Each structure stands twice: as C-alpha cells, then as structure tokens.
PDB file of C-alpha atoms in Angstrom:
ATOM      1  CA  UNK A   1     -61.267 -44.434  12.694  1.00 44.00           C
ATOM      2  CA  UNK A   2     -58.072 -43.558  14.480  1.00 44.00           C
ATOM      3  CA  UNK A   3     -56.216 -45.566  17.236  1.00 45.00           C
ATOM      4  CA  UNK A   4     -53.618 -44.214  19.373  1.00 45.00           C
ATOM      5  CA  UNK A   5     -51.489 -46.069  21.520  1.00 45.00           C
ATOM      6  CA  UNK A   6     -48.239 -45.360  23.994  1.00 44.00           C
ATOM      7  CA  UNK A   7     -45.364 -47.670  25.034  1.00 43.00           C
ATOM      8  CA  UNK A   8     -42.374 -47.554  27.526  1.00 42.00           C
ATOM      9  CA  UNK A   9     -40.380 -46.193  24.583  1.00 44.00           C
ATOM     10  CA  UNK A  10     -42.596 -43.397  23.010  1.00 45.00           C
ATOM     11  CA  UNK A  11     -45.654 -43.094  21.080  1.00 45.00           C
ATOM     12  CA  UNK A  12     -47.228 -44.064  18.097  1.00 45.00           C
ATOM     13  CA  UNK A  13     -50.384 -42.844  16.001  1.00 48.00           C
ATOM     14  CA  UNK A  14     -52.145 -45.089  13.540  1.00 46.00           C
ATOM     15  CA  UNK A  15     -54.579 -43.701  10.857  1.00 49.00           C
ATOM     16  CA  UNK A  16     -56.550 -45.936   8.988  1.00 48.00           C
ATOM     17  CA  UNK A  17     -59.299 -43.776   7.643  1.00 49.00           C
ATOM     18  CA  UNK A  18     -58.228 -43.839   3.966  1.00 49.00           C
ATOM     19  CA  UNK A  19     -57.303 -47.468   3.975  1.00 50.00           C
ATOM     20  CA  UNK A  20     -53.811 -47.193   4.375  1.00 49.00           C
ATOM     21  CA  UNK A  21     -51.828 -47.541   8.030  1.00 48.00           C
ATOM     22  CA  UNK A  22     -49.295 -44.755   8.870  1.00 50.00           C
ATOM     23  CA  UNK A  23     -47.225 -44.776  11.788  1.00 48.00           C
ATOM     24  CA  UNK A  24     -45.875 -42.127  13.169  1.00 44.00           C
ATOM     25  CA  UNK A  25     -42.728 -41.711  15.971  1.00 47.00           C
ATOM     26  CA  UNK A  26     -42.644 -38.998  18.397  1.00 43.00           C
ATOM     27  CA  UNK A  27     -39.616 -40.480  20.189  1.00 50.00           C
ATOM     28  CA  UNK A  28     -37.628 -37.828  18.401  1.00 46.00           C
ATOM     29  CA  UNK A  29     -34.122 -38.755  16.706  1.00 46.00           C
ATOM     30  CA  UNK A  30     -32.688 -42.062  17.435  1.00 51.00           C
ATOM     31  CA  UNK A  31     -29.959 -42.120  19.898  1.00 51.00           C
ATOM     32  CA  UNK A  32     -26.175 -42.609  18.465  1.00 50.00           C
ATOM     33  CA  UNK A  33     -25.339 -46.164  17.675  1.00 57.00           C
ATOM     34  CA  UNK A  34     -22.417 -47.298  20.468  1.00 53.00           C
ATOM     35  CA  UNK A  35     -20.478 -47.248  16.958  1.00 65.00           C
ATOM     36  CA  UNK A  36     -20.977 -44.060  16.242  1.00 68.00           C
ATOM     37  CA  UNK A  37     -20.558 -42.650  20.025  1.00 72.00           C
ATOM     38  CA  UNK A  38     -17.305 -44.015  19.861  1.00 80.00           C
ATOM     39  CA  UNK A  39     -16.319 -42.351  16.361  1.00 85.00           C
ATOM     40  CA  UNK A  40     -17.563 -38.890  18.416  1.00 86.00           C
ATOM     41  CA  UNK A  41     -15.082 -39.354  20.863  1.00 85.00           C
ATOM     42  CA  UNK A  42     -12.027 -39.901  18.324  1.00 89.00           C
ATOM     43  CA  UNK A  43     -12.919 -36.688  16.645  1.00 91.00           C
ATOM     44  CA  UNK A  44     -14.196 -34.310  19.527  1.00 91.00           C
ATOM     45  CA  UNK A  45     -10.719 -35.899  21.073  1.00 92.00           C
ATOM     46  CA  UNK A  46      -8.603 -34.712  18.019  1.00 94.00           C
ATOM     47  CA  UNK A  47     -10.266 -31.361  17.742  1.00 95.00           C
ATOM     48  CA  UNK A  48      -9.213 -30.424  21.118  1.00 94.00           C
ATOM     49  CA  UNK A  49      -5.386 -31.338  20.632  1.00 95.00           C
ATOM     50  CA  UNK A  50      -5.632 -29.717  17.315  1.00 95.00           C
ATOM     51  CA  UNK A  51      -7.207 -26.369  18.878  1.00 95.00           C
ATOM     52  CA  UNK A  52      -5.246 -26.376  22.077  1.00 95.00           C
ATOM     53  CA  UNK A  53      -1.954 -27.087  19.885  1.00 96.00           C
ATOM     54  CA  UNK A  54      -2.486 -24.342  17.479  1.00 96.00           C
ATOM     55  CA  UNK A  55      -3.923 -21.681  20.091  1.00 95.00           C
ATOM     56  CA  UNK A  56      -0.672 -22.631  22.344  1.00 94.00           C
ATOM     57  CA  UNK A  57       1.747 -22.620  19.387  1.00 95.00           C
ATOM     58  CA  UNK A  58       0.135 -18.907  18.463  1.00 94.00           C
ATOM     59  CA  UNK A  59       0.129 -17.570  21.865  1.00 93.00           C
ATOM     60  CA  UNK A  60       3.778 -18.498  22.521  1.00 91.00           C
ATOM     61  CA  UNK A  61       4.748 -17.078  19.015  1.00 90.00           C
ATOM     62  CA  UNK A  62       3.285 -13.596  19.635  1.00 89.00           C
ATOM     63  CA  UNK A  63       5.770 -10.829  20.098  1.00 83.00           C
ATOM     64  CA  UNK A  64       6.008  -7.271  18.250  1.00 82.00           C
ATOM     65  CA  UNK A  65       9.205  -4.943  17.883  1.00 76.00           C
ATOM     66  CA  UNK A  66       7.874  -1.601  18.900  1.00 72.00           C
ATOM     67  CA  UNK A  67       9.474   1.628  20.827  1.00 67.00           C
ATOM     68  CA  UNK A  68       7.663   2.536  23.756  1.00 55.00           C
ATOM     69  CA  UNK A  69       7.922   4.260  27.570  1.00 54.00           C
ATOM     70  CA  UNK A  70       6.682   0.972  29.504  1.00 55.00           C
ATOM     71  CA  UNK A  71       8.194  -1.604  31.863  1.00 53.00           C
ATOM     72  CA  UNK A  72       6.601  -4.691  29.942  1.00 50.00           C
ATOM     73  CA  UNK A  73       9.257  -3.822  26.680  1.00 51.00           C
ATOM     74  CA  UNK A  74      12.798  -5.288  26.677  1.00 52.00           C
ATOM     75  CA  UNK A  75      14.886  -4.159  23.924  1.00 53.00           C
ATOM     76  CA  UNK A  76      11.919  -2.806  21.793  1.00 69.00           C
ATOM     77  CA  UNK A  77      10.433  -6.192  21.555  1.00 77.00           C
ATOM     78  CA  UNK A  78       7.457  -7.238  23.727  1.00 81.00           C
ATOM     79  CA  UNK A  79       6.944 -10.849  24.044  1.00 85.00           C
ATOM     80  CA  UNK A  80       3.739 -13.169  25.524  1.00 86.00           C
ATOM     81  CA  UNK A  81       6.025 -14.680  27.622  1.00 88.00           C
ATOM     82  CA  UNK A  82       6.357 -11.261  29.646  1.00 87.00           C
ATOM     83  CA  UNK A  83       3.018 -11.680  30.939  1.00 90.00           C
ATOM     84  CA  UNK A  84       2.122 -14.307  33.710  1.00 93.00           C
ATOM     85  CA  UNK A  85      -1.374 -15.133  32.597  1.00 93.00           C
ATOM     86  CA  UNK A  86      -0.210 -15.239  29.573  1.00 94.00           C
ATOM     87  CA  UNK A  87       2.344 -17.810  30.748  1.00 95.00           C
ATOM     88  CA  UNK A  88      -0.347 -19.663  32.338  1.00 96.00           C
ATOM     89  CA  UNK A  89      -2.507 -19.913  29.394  1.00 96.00           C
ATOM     90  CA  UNK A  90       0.834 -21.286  27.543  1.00 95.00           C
ATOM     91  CA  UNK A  91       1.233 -23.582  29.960  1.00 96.00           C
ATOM     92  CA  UNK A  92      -2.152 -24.663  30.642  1.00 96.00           C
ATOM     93  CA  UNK A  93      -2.875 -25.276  26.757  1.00 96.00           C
ATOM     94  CA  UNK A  94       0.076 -27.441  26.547  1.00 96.00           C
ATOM     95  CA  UNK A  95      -1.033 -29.459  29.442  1.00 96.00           C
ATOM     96  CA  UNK A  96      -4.550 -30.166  27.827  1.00 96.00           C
ATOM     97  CA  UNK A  97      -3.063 -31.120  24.237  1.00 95.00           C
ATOM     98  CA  UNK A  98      -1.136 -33.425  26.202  1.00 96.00           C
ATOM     99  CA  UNK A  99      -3.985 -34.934  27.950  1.00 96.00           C
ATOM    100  CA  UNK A 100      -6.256 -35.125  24.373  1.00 94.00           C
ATOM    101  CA  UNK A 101      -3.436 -36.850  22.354  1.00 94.00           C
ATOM    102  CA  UNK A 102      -3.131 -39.381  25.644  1.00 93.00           C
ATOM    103  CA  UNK A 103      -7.049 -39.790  26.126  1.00 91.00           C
ATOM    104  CA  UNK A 104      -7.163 -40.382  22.432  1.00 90.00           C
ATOM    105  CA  UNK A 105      -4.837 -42.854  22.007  1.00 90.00           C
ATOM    106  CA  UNK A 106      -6.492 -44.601  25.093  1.00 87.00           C
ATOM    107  CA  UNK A 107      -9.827 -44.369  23.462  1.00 83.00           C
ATOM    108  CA  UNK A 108      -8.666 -46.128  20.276  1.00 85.00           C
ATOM    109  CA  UNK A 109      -6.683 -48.696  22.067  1.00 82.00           C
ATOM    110  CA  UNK A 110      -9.806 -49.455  24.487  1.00 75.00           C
ATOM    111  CA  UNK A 111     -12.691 -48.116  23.150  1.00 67.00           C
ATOM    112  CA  UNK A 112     -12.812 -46.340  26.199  1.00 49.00           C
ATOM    113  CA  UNK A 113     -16.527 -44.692  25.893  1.00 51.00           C
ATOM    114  CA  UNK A 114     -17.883 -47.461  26.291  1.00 53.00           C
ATOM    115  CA  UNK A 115     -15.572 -49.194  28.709  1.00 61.00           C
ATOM    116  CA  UNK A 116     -13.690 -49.572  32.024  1.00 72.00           C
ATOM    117  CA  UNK A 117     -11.758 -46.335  31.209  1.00 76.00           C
ATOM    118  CA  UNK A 118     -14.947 -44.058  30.792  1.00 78.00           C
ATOM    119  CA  UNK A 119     -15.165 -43.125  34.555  1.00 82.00           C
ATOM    120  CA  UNK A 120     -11.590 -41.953  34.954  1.00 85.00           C
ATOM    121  CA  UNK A 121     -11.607 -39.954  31.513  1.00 87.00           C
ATOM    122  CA  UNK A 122     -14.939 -38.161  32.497  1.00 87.00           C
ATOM    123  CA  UNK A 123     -13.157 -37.301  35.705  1.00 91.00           C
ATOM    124  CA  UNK A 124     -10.231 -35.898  33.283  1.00 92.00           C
ATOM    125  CA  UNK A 125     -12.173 -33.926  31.024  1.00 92.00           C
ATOM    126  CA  UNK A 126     -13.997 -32.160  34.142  1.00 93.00           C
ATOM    127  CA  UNK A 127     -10.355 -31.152  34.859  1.00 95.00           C
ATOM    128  CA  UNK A 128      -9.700 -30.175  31.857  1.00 95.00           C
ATOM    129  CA  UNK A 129     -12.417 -27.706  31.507  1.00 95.00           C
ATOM    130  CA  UNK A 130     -11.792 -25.832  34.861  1.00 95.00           C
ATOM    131  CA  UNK A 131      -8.320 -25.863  33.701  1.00 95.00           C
ATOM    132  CA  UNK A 132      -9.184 -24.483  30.107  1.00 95.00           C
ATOM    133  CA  UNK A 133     -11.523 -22.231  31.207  1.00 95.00           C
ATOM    134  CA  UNK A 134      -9.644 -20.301  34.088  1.00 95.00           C
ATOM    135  CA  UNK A 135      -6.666 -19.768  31.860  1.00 95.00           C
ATOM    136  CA  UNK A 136      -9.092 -18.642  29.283  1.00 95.00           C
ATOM    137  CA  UNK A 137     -10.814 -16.249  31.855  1.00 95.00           C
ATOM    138  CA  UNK A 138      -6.854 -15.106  32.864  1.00 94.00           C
ATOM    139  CA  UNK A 139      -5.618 -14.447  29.245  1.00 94.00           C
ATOM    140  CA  UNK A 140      -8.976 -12.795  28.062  1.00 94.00           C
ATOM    141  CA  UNK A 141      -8.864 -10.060  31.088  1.00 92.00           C
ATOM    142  CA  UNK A 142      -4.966  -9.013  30.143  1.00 91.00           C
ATOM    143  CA  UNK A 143      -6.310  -8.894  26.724  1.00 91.00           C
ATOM    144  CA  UNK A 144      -8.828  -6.625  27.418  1.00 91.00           C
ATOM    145  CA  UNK A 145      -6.651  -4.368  29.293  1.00 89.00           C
ATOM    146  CA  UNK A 146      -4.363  -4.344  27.205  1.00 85.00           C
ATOM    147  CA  UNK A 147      -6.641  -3.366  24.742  1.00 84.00           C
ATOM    148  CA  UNK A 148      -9.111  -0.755  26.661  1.00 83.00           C
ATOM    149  CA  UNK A 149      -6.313   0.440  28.830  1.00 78.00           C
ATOM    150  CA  UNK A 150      -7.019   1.349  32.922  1.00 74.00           C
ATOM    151  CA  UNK A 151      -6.868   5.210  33.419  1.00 73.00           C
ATOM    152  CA  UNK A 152      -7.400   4.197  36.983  1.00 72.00           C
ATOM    153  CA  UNK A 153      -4.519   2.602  37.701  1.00 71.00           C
ATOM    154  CA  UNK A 154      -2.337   4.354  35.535  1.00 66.00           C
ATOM    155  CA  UNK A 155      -2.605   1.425  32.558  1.00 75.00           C
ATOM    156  CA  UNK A 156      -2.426   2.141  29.076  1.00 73.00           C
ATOM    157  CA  UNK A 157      -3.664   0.709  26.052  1.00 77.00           C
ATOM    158  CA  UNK A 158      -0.806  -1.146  23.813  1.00 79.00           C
ATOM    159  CA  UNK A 159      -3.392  -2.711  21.016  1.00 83.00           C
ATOM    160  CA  UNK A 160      -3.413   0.663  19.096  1.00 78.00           C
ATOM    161  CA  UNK A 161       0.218   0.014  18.818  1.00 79.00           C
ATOM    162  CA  UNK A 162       0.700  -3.474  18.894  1.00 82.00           C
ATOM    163  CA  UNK A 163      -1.801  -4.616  16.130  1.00 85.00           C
ATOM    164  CA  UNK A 164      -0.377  -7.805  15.411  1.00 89.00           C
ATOM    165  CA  UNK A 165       0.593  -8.924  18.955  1.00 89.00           C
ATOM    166  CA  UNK A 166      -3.333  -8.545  20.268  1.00 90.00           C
ATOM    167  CA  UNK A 167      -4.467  -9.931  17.302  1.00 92.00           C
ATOM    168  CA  UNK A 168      -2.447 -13.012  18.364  1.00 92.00           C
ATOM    169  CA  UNK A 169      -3.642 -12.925  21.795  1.00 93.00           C
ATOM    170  CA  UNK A 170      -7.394 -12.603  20.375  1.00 93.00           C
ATOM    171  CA  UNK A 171      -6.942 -15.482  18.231  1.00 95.00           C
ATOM    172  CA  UNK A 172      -5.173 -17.619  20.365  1.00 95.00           C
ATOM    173  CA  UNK A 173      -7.718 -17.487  23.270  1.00 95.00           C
ATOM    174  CA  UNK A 174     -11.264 -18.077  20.561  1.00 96.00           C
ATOM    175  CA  UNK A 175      -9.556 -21.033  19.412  1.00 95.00           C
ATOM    176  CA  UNK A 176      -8.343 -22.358  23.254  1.00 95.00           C
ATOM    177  CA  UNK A 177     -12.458 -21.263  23.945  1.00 95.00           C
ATOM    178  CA  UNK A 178     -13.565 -23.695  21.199  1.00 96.00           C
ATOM    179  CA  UNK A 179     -11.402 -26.321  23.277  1.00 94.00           C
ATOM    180  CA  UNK A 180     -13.134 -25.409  26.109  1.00 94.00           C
ATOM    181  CA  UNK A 181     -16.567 -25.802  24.728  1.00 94.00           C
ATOM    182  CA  UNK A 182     -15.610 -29.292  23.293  1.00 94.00           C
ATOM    183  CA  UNK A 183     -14.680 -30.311  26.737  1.00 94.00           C
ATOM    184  CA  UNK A 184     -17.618 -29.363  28.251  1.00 94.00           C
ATOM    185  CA  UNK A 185     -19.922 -31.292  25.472  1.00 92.00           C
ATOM    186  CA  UNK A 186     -17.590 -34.617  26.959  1.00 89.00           C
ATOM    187  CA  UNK A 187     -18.905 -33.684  30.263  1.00 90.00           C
ATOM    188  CA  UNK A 188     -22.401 -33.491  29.090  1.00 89.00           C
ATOM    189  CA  UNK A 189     -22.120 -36.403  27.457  1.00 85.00           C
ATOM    190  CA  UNK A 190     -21.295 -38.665  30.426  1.00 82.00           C
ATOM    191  CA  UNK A 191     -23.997 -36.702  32.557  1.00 83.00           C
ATOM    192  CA  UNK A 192     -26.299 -37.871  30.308  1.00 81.00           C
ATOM    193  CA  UNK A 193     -25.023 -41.589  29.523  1.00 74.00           C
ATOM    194  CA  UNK A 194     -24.528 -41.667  33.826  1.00 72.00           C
ATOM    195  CA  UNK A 195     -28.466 -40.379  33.961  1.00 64.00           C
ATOM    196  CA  UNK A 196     -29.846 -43.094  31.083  1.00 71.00           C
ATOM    197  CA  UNK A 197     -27.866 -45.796  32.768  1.00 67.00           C
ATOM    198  CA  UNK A 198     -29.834 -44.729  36.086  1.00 65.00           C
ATOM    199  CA  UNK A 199     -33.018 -44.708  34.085  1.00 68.00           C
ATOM    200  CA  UNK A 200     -32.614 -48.632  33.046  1.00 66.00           C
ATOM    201  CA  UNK A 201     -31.920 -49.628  36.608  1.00 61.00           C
TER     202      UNK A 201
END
C-alpha cells in the first residue's frame, strides 16, 4: 500500500508495504540558515578585497627592463602604468577593495544581510560588478594585443619579449575576474532573497 501526499512546502512519499514508514523529501537541500547566510557574506566579502588587493598590487608592480624600437619604453624599462587601461584597471581594483573592506566591516557591525543595510549594499555590489568587469574587459583586450600583436595597424607583439611583464598582466586580470564572479554571486543572491520575499507576500 503506498500513500503519497503534497504540501505548500514540497512533497513527501510514504511506503508502508514492508511494515516500516519511510519518508522521503523532494524539496531538495535545505535553504542556508540566516546564520549561515550571514557567515557567506563575511567570507565572499573578504575574498573580494583579498583578490582585488593582490590582482591590483600585481598589476601596479609589473614592469620589465628590455631594449626595444617602440614609443611605450622609457629608458629600457616598460611599466603598467604606461598604459591607460591598464591605469584604469589599477584604479578600478583599488576602488573595489576599498568598497569590500568598507561593506565588510558594515556587515559585521550590522549584520547587514539580513538588515536595513541590505538594499543599499545590493545596489553597491551591482556597481561593483560593472565596474570590475569593464576594467577587466579593458585590461584583457591590451593584453591580448600585446600578446597577438595587430599587423593591421602597425602593432607588434611585446609578450615574446616581455615574458614576465604579460605574465603579470595575465595573472593580475584571472584573479580581478574571480572578484568579478564573486560579485555577481552577491547580486544573485539578493535577486533571489528579493524574489522569495515576493513569494511569501
């Protein structure tokens, strides 16, 4: 004999053939606990200063001595600084590992996922991923210039030369990407949490 019956939060199956009831969940895996949403936040949060700090610190670090023919080299030293979207990438890193260390420390103080702050830190981390993701876009298309050259309009590659000032670059914007991904999971997030909240009213 077998009895199945469905609620408002999911279904169950009941078998008692053998003698013995088994229940069984198809809800799926139980949402986070507002405990552990919170502890999320503090480490997504930290990740993306750690990444941001690191891919900024890496980026702005990255020169090479070399001899070359080419406008970008003062003094046999080529710098990332000499690049504008480079620049912008610096720049734009440093403003986001700014913004996680402050969201952070708001989130501890307030336990801002779950309170009045939630709303104005959403709207911060949407920023933050157009900002992390345009200077990504910036920095990745020098890079691959720079490393595939442009016959077309008369740019050569440097990366067979500069090893160790691409691989910088390279490294520096996968790590800033990671940011970006984390980012965009806080976004998700609070689409979701703003679509179950709809769902109860």
């Amino acid at each position: 004999m077998e009895a199945q019956t469905g609620t408002e939060t999911g279904a169950t199956h009941s078998d008692t053939g053998s003698g013995t009831t088994r229940a069984y969940n198809f809800n799926g895996p139980p949402p986070l606990k507002p405990n552990q949403g919170i502890l999320v936040n503090y480490i997504l949060r930290f990740v993306a200063f750690l990444l941001t700090f690191i891919s900024a610190v890496v980026l702005g670090a990255a020169k090479e001595t070399v001899i070359l023919s080419s406008s970008t080299i003062e003094n046999g030293v080529i710098k990332s600084t000499q690049f504008a979207a480079y620049v912008y990438f610096i720049i734009a890193d440093v403003v986001v590992l700014i913004y996680s260390l402050a969201s952070l420390m708001i989130s501890i103080a307030n336990r801002a996922v779950l309170g009045r702050f939630a709303v104005p830190l959403s709207i911060g981390d949407l920023i933050m991923v157009v900002l992390l993701y345009s200077c990504n876009g910036a920095a990745a298309a020098v890079s691959i210039v720079s490393d595939n050259g442009q016959p077309s309009t008369g740019w050569n590659s440097i990366c067979g030369v500069l090893n160790k000032f691409c691989a910088s670059i390279k490294a520096s914007i996968v790590l800033s990407m990671f940011a970006g991904v984390v980012y965009f999971l806080f976004v998700v997030f609070a689409l979701v949490g703003t679509h179950k909240q709809l769902q109860i009213r």
